[in-house]
XYZ file of C-alpha atoms in Angstrom:
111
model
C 101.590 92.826 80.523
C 99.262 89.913 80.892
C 102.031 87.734 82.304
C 102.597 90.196 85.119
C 98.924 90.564 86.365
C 98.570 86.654 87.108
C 101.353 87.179 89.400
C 100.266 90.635 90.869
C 96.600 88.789 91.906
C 98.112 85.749 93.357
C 100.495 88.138 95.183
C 97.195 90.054 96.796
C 94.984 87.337 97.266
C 97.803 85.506 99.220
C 98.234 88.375 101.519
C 94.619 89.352 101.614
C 94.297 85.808 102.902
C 97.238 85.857 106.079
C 95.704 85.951 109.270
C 97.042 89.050 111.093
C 99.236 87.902 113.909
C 98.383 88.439 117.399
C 101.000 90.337 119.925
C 101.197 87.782 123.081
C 103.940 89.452 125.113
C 103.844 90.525 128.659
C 106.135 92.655 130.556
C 106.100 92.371 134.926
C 107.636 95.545 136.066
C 108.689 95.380 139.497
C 109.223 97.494 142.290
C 111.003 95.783 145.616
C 110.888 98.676 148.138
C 113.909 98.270 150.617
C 115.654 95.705 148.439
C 119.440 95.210 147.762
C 121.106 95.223 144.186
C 121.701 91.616 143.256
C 119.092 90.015 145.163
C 116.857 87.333 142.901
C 113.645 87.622 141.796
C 112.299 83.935 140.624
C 109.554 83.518 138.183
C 107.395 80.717 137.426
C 104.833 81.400 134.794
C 101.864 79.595 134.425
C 101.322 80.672 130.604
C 98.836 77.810 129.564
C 97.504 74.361 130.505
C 100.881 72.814 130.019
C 103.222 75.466 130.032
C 105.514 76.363 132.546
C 108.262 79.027 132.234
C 110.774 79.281 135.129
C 112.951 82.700 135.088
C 115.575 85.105 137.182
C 116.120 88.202 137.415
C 118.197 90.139 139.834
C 116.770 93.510 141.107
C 118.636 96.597 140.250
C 118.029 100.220 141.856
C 115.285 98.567 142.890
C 113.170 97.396 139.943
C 112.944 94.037 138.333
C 111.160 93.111 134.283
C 110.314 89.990 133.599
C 108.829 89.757 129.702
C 107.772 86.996 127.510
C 104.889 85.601 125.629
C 101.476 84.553 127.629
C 98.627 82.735 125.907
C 96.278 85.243 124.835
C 93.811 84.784 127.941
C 96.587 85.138 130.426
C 98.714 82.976 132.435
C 99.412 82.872 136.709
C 102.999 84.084 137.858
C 104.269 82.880 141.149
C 106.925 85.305 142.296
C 109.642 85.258 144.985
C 112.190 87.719 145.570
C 115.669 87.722 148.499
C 118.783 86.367 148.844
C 117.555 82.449 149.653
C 115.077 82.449 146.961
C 113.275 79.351 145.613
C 110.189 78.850 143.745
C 107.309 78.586 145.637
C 109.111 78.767 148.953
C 109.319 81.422 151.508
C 107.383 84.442 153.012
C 108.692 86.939 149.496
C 106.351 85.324 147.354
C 102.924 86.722 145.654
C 100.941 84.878 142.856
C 99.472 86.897 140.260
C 96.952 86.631 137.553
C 98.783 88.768 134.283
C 97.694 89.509 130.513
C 99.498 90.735 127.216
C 100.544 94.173 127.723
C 102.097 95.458 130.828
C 101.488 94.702 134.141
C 103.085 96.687 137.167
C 103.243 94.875 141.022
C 104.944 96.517 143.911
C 106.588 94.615 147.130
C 107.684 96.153 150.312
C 110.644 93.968 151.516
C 109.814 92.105 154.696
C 106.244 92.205 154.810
């Protein structure tokens, strides 16, 4: 019985001793109001000093979700959505501060 209770302790201190992990992940939902199925939606996302995440989506019924991990602060997303998309480029584009958790953004197609 004594054998089994150096074990046990160990066992407990080494979990009482994990730091709990913290949840990083984002999620852009999207709304493109007058869009066509197919058309791109390029991300770049600004998720810490150094990082930069480039992604593409392509809108469907209307709706694009972009998800991923952010640095626990936030991060800046540059977004640009049509059929001649390119980062950074174009009148379709909005920058946006985001955080973990969910963040909702809503463009009206030509304006």
């Amino acid at each position: 019985m004594k054998h089994l209770l150096i074990p046990a302790f160990a066992l407990l201190l080494l979990i009482g001793c994990s730091a709990p992990k913290s949840d990083n992940t984002f999620t852009i939902n999207g709304t493109v109001n007058g869009s066509t199925d197919g058309e791109l939606v390029i991300a770049s996302f600004h998720n810490s000093i150094d990082s930069v995440v480039n992604d593409t989506v392509e809108i469907r019924d209307g709706h694009f979700i972009f998800t991923g991990e952010v640095a626990p602060y936030g991060g800046l997303a540059y977004i640009t959505y049509g059929e001649e998309s390119e980062p950074y480029k174009g009148d379709n584009q909005t920058g946006l501060y985001f955080s973990p958790g969910v963040t909702e953004i809503a463009f009206e197609k030509g304006m």
